[in-house]
Coordinates of C-alpha atoms in Angstrom, one line a residue:
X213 CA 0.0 0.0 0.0
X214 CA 1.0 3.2 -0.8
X215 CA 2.5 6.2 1.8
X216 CA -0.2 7.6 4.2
X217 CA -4.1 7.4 4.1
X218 CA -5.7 7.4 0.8
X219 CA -7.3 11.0 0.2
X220 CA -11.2 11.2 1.0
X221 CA -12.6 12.2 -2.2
X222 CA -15.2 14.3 -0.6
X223 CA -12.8 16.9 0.8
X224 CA -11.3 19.3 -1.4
X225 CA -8.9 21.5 0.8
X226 CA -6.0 18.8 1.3
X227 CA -2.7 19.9 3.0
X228 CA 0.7 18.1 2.6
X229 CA 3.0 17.5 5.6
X230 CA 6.4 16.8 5.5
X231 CA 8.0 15.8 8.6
X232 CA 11.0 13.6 10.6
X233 CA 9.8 14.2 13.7
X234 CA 7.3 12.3 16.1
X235 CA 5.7 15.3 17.7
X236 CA 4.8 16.9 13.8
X237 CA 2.5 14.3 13.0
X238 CA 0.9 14.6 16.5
X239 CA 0.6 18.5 16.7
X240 CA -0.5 18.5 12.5
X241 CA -2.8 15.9 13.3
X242 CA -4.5 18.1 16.2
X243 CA -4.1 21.7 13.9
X244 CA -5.3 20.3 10.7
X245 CA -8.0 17.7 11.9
X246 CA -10.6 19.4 9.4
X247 CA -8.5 18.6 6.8
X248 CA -7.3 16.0 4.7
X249 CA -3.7 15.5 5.2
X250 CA -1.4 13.9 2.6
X251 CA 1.2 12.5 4.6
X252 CA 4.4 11.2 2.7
X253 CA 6.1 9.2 6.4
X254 CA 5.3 5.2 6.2
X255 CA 4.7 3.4 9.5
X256 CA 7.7 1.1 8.1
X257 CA 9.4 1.9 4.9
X258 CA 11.8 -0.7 3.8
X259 CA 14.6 1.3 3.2
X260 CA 16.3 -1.7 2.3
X261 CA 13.9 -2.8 -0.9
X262 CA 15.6 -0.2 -3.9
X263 CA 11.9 -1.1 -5.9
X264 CA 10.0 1.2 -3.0
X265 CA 12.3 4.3 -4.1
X266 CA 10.4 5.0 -7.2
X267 CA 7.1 4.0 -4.9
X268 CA 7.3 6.2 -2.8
X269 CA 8.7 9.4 -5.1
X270 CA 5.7 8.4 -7.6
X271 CA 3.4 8.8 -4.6
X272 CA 5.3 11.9 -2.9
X273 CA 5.3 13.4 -6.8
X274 CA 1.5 12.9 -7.4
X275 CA 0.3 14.0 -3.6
X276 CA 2.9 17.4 -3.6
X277 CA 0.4 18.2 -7.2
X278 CA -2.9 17.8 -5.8
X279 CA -2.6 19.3 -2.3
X280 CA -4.0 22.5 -1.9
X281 CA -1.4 24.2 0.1
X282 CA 2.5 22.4 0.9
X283 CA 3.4 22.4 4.4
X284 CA 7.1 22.3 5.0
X285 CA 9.0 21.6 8.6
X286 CA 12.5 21.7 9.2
X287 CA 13.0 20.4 12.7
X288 CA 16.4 21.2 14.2
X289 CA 19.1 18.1 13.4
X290 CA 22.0 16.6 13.8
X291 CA 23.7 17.5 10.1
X292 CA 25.9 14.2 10.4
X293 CA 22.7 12.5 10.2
X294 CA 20.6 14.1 7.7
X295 CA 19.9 17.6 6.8
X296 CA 16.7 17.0 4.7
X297 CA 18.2 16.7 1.1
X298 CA 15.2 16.0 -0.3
X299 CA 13.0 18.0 1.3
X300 CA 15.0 20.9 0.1
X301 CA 14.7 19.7 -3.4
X302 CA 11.0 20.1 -2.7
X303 CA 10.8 23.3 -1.2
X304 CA 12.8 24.9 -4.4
X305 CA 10.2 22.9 -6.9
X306 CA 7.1 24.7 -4.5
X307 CA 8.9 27.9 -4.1
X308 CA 9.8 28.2 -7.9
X309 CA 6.0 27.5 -9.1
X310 CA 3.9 31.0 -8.2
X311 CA 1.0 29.3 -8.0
X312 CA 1.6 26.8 -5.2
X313 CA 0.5 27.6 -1.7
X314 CA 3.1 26.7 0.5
X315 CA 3.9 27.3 4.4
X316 CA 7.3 27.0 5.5
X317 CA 8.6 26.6 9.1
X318 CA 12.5 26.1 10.2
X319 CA 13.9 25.5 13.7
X320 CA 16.6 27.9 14.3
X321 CA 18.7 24.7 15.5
X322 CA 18.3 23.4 11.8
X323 CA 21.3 23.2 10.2
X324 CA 20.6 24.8 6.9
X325 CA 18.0 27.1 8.6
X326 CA 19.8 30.1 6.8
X327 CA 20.0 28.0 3.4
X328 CA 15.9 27.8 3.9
X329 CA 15.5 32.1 4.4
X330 CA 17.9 33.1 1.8
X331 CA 16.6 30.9 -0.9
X332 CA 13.0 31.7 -0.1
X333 CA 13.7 35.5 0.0
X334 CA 14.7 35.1 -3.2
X335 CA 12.6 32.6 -4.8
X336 CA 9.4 34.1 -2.3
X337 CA 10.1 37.8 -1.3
X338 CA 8.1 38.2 1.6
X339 CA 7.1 34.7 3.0
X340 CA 7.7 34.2 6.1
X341 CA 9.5 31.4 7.3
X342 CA 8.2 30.7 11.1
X343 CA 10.4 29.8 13.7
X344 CA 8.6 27.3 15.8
X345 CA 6.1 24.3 14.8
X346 CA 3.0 25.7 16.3
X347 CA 3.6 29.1 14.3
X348 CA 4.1 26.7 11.2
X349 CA 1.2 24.6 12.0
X350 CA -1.4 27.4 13.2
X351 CA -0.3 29.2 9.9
X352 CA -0.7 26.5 7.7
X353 CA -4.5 26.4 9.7
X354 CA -5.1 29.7 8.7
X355 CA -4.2 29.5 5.0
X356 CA -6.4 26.4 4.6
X357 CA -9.5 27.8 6.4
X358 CA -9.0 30.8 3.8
X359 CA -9.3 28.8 1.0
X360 CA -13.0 27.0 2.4
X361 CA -15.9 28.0 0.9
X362 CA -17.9 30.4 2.7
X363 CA -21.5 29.1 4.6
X364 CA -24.1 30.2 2.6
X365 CA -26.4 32.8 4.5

């Protein structure tokens, strides 16, 4: 089976996540519970199987072109471990395509946090890049609630 939970058909404002961390996927699950979340983290992936590569980037490729608005986290790291290569890669596809909504957070302890701000002042002149999860999260919140239909009167 695929990455994540199969997208609801009925809901139309979906939100990407990207995360490494444990306490993302609780704290997006709480902020975005009205949403449908397209969440790119298996339970399990078996790094060790080469055939789920393409898998997985066939499923992260489709899901990053359907979701409403991209929600990108860059928790704070050890560099000798991983510094989100691919995410990155992903951020400059978003940032470089004007019409994609995107949200973009970056712990100051991350170690290309300045990499992340200089490329998106460039690439996005005026997006802010927030500092902490729950600024990242509530403004991702925001952005999607935006994008709801009003209630009719």
């Amino acid at each position: 089976m695929p990455p994540g939970a199969p997208a609801r058909p009925a809901d139309r404002v979906p939100v990407r996540r990207h995360h490494q961390l444990p306490q993302l996927a609780a704290g997006a699950a709480h902020a975005l519970a009205d949403f449908t979340v397209f969440n790119p983290r298996r339970r399990a992936f078996p790094i060790h199987d080469p055939a789920q590569t393409p898998v997985q980037i066939a499923w992260e490729h489709h899901y990053l072109h359907q979701a409403d608005l991209t929600l990108f986290w860059f928790p704070a790291s050890d560099p000798r471990l991983t510094t989100q290569p691919i995410t990155m890669y992903e951020l400059g596809a978003a940032a470089a395509t004007p019409t994609r909504r995107i949200v973009v957070g970056a712990d100051p302890d991350y170690p290309r946090e300045a990499d992340v701000r200089t490329q998106l002042h460039h690439a996005r002149p005026g997006l802010t890049v927030h500092t902490t999860l729950h600024d990242t999260l509530y403004e991702a919140r925001r952005a999607l609630l935006q994008l709801q239909p009003s209630p009719a009167s």
